[in-house]
XYZ file of N, CA and C in Angstrom:
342
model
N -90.963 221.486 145.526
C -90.271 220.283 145.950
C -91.141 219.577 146.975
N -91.275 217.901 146.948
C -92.161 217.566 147.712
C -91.150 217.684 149.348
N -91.762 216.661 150.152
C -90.889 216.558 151.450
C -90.624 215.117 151.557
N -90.730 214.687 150.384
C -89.658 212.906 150.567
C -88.616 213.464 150.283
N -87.898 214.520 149.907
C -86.416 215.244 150.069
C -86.319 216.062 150.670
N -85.560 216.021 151.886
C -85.267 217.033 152.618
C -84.151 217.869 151.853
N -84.618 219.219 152.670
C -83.552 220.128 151.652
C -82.023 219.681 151.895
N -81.572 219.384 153.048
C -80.218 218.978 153.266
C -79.346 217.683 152.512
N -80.247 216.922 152.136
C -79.992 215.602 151.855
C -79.388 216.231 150.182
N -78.278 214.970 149.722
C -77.729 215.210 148.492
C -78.932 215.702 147.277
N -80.227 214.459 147.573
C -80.632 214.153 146.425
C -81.697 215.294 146.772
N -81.686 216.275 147.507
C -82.830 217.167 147.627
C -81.750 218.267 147.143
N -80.873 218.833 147.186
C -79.846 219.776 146.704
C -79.634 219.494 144.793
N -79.395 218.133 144.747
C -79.770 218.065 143.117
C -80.818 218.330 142.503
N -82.005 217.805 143.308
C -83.361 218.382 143.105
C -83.792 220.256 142.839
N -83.399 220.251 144.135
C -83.097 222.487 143.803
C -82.438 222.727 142.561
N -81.334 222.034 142.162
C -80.364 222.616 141.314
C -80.971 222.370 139.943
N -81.597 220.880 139.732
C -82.413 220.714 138.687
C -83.730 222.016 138.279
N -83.861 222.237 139.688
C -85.073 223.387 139.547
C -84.680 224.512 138.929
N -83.530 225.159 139.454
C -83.449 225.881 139.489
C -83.130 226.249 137.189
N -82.336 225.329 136.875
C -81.867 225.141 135.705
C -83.553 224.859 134.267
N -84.230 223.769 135.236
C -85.548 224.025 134.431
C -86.394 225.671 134.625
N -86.323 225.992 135.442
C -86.903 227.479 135.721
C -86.441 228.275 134.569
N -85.373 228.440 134.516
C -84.771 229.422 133.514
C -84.591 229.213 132.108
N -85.199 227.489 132.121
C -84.490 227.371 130.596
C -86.068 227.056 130.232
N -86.901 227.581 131.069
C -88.563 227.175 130.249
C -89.241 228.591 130.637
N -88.151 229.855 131.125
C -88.905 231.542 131.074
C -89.753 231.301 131.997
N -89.552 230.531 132.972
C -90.509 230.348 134.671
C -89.670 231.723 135.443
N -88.596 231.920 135.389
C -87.454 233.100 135.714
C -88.166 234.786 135.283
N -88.523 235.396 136.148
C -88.686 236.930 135.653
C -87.076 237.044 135.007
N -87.376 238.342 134.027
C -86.480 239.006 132.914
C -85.619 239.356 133.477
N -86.433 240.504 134.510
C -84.895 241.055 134.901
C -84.177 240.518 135.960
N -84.618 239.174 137.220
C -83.997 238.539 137.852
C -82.808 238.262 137.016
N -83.216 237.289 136.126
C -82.281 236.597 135.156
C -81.299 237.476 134.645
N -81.149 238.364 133.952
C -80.587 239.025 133.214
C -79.749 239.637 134.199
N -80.096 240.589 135.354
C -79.497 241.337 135.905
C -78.355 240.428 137.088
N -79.746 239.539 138.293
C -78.956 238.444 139.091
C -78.286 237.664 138.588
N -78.765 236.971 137.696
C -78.144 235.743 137.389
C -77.321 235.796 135.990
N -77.412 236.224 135.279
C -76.352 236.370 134.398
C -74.973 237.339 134.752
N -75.515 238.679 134.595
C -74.330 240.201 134.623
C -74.014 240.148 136.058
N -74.757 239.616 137.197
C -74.196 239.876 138.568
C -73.354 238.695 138.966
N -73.960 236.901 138.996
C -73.495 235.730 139.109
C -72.777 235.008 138.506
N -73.066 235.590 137.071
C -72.033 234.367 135.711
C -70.869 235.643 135.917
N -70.918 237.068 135.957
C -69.789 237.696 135.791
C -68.850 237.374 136.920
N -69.435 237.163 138.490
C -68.816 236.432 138.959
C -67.974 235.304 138.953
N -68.519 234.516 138.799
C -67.977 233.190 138.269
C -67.290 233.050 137.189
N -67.488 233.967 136.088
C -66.252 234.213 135.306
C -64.887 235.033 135.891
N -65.066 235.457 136.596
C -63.710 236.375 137.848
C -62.951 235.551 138.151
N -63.670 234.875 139.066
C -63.467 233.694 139.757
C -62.143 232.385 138.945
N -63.219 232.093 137.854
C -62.297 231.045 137.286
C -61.276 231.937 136.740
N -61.037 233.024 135.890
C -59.872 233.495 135.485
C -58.901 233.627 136.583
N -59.184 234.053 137.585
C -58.301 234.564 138.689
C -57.896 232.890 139.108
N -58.454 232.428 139.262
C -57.848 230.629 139.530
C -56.510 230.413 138.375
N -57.299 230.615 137.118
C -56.315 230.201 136.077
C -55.215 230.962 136.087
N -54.975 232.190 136.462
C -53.681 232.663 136.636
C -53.055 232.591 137.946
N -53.500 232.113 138.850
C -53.158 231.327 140.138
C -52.587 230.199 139.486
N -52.851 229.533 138.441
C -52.312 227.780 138.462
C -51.574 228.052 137.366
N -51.223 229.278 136.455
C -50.268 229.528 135.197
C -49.042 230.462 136.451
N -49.494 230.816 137.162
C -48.119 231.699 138.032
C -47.664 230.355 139.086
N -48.053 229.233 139.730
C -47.652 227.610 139.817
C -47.053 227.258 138.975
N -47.251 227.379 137.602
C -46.481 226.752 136.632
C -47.229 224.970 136.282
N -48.473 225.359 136.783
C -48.864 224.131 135.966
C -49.257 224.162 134.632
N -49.430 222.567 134.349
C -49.449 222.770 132.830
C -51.294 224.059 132.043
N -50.586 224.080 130.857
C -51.496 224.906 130.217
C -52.319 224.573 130.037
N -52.905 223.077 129.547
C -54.442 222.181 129.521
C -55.412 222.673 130.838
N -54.059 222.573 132.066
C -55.089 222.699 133.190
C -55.394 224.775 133.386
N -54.549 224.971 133.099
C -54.705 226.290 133.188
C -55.984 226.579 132.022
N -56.014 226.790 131.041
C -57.179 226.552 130.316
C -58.324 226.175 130.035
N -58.622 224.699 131.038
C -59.645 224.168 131.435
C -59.901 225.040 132.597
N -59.496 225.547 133.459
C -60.355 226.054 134.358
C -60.727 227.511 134.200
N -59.658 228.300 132.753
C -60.256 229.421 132.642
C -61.601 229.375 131.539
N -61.900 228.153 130.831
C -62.975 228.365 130.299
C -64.236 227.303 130.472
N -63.955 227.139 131.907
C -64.758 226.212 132.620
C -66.130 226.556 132.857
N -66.338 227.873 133.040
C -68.011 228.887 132.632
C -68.677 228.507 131.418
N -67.566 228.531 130.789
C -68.601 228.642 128.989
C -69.816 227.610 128.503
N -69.642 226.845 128.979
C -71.579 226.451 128.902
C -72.316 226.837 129.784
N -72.158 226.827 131.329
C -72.910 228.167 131.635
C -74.041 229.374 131.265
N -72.408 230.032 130.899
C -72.443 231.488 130.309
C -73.205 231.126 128.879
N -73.427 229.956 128.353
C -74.050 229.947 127.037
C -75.422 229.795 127.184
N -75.749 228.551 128.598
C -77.233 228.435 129.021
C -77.776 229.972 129.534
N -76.692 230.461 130.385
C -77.619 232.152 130.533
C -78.070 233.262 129.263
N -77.192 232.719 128.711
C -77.388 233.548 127.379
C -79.044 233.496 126.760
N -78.617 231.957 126.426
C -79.810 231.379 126.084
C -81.097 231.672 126.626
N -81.060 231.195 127.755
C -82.025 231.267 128.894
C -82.778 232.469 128.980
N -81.897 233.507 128.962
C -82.155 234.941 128.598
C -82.784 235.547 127.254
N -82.272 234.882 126.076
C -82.857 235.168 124.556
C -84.860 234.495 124.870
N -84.300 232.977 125.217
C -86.248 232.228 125.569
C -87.039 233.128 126.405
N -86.999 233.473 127.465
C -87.466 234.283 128.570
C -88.097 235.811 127.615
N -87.027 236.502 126.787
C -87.596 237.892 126.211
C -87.972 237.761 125.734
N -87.870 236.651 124.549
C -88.728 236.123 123.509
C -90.022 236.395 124.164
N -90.820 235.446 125.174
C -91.947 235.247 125.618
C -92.247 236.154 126.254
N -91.584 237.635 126.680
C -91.606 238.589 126.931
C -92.060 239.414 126.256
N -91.256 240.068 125.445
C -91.534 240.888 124.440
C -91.159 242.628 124.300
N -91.000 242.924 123.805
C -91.028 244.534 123.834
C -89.310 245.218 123.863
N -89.466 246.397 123.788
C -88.136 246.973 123.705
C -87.126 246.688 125.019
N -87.396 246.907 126.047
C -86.910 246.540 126.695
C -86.254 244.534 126.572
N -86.958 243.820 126.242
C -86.633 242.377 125.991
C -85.688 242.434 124.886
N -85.960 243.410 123.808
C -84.943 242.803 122.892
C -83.518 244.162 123.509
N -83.731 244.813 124.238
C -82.011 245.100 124.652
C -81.442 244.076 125.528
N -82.388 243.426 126.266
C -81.674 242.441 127.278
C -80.875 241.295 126.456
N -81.439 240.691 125.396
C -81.855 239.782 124.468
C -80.119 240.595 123.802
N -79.433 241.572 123.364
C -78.595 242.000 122.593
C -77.653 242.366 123.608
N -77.745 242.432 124.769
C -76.898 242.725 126.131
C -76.611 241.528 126.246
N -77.002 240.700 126.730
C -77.311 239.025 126.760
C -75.652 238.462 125.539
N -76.115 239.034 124.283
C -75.266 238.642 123.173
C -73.723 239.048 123.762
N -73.435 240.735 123.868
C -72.548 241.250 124.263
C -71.524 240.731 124.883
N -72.466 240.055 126.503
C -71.992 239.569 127.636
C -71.224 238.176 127.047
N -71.917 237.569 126.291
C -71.920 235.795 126.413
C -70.211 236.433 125.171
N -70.122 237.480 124.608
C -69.286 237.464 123.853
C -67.986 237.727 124.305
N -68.214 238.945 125.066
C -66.812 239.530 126.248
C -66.653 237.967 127.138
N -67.129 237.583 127.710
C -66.762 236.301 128.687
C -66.260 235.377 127.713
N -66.358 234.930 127.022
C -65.515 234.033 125.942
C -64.471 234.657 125.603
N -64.319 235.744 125.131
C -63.280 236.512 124.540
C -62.062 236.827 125.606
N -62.697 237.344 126.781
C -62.350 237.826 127.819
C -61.932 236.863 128.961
């Protein structure tokens, strides 16, 4: 990042976030950061997260659209990590890449399902 954006400023925080999203979706991301941090440790988070909201706003008694939208509010996400994760082993390679690469599948499947 240059320093005509300071990190604090909006458009320097979109800037990180842009980074952070090209990193992973062009295998700039080590394997197992990705796979382990940022998918199974952070998206499983964030899938917690929104379910536990959505049955917070179905025990409110709000409507079901909204209850629904926020329990499957991850799922592109959880589809870019997926992804992100299949490109990365690809350019990786080896046994280890293709279990991450079929773990990867697993995950992106239980969080939809789940």
């Amino acid at each position: 990042m240059d320093d005509s954006q300071p990190a604090g400023t909006a458009s320097g925080k979109v800037a990180r976030l842009a980074s952070f999203f090209r990193a992973r979706w062009r295998g700039e991301t080590a394997l197992n950061q990705l796979f382990w941090r940022d998918m199974l440790l952070a998206g499983t988070a964030i899938n917690i997260a929104s379910s536990a909201l959505a049955l917070v706003l179905l025990g409110l008694k709000l409507p079901l659209w909204l209850v629904l939208t926020v329990h499957f509010l991850p799922v592109p996400y959880n589809i870019f990590l997926a992804l992100a994760v299949w490109r990365t082993a690809e350019k990786t390679g080896g046994a280890k890449a293709s279990l991450m690469m079929l773990g990867s599948a697993l995950w992106l499947i239980a969080t939809v399902i789940g």
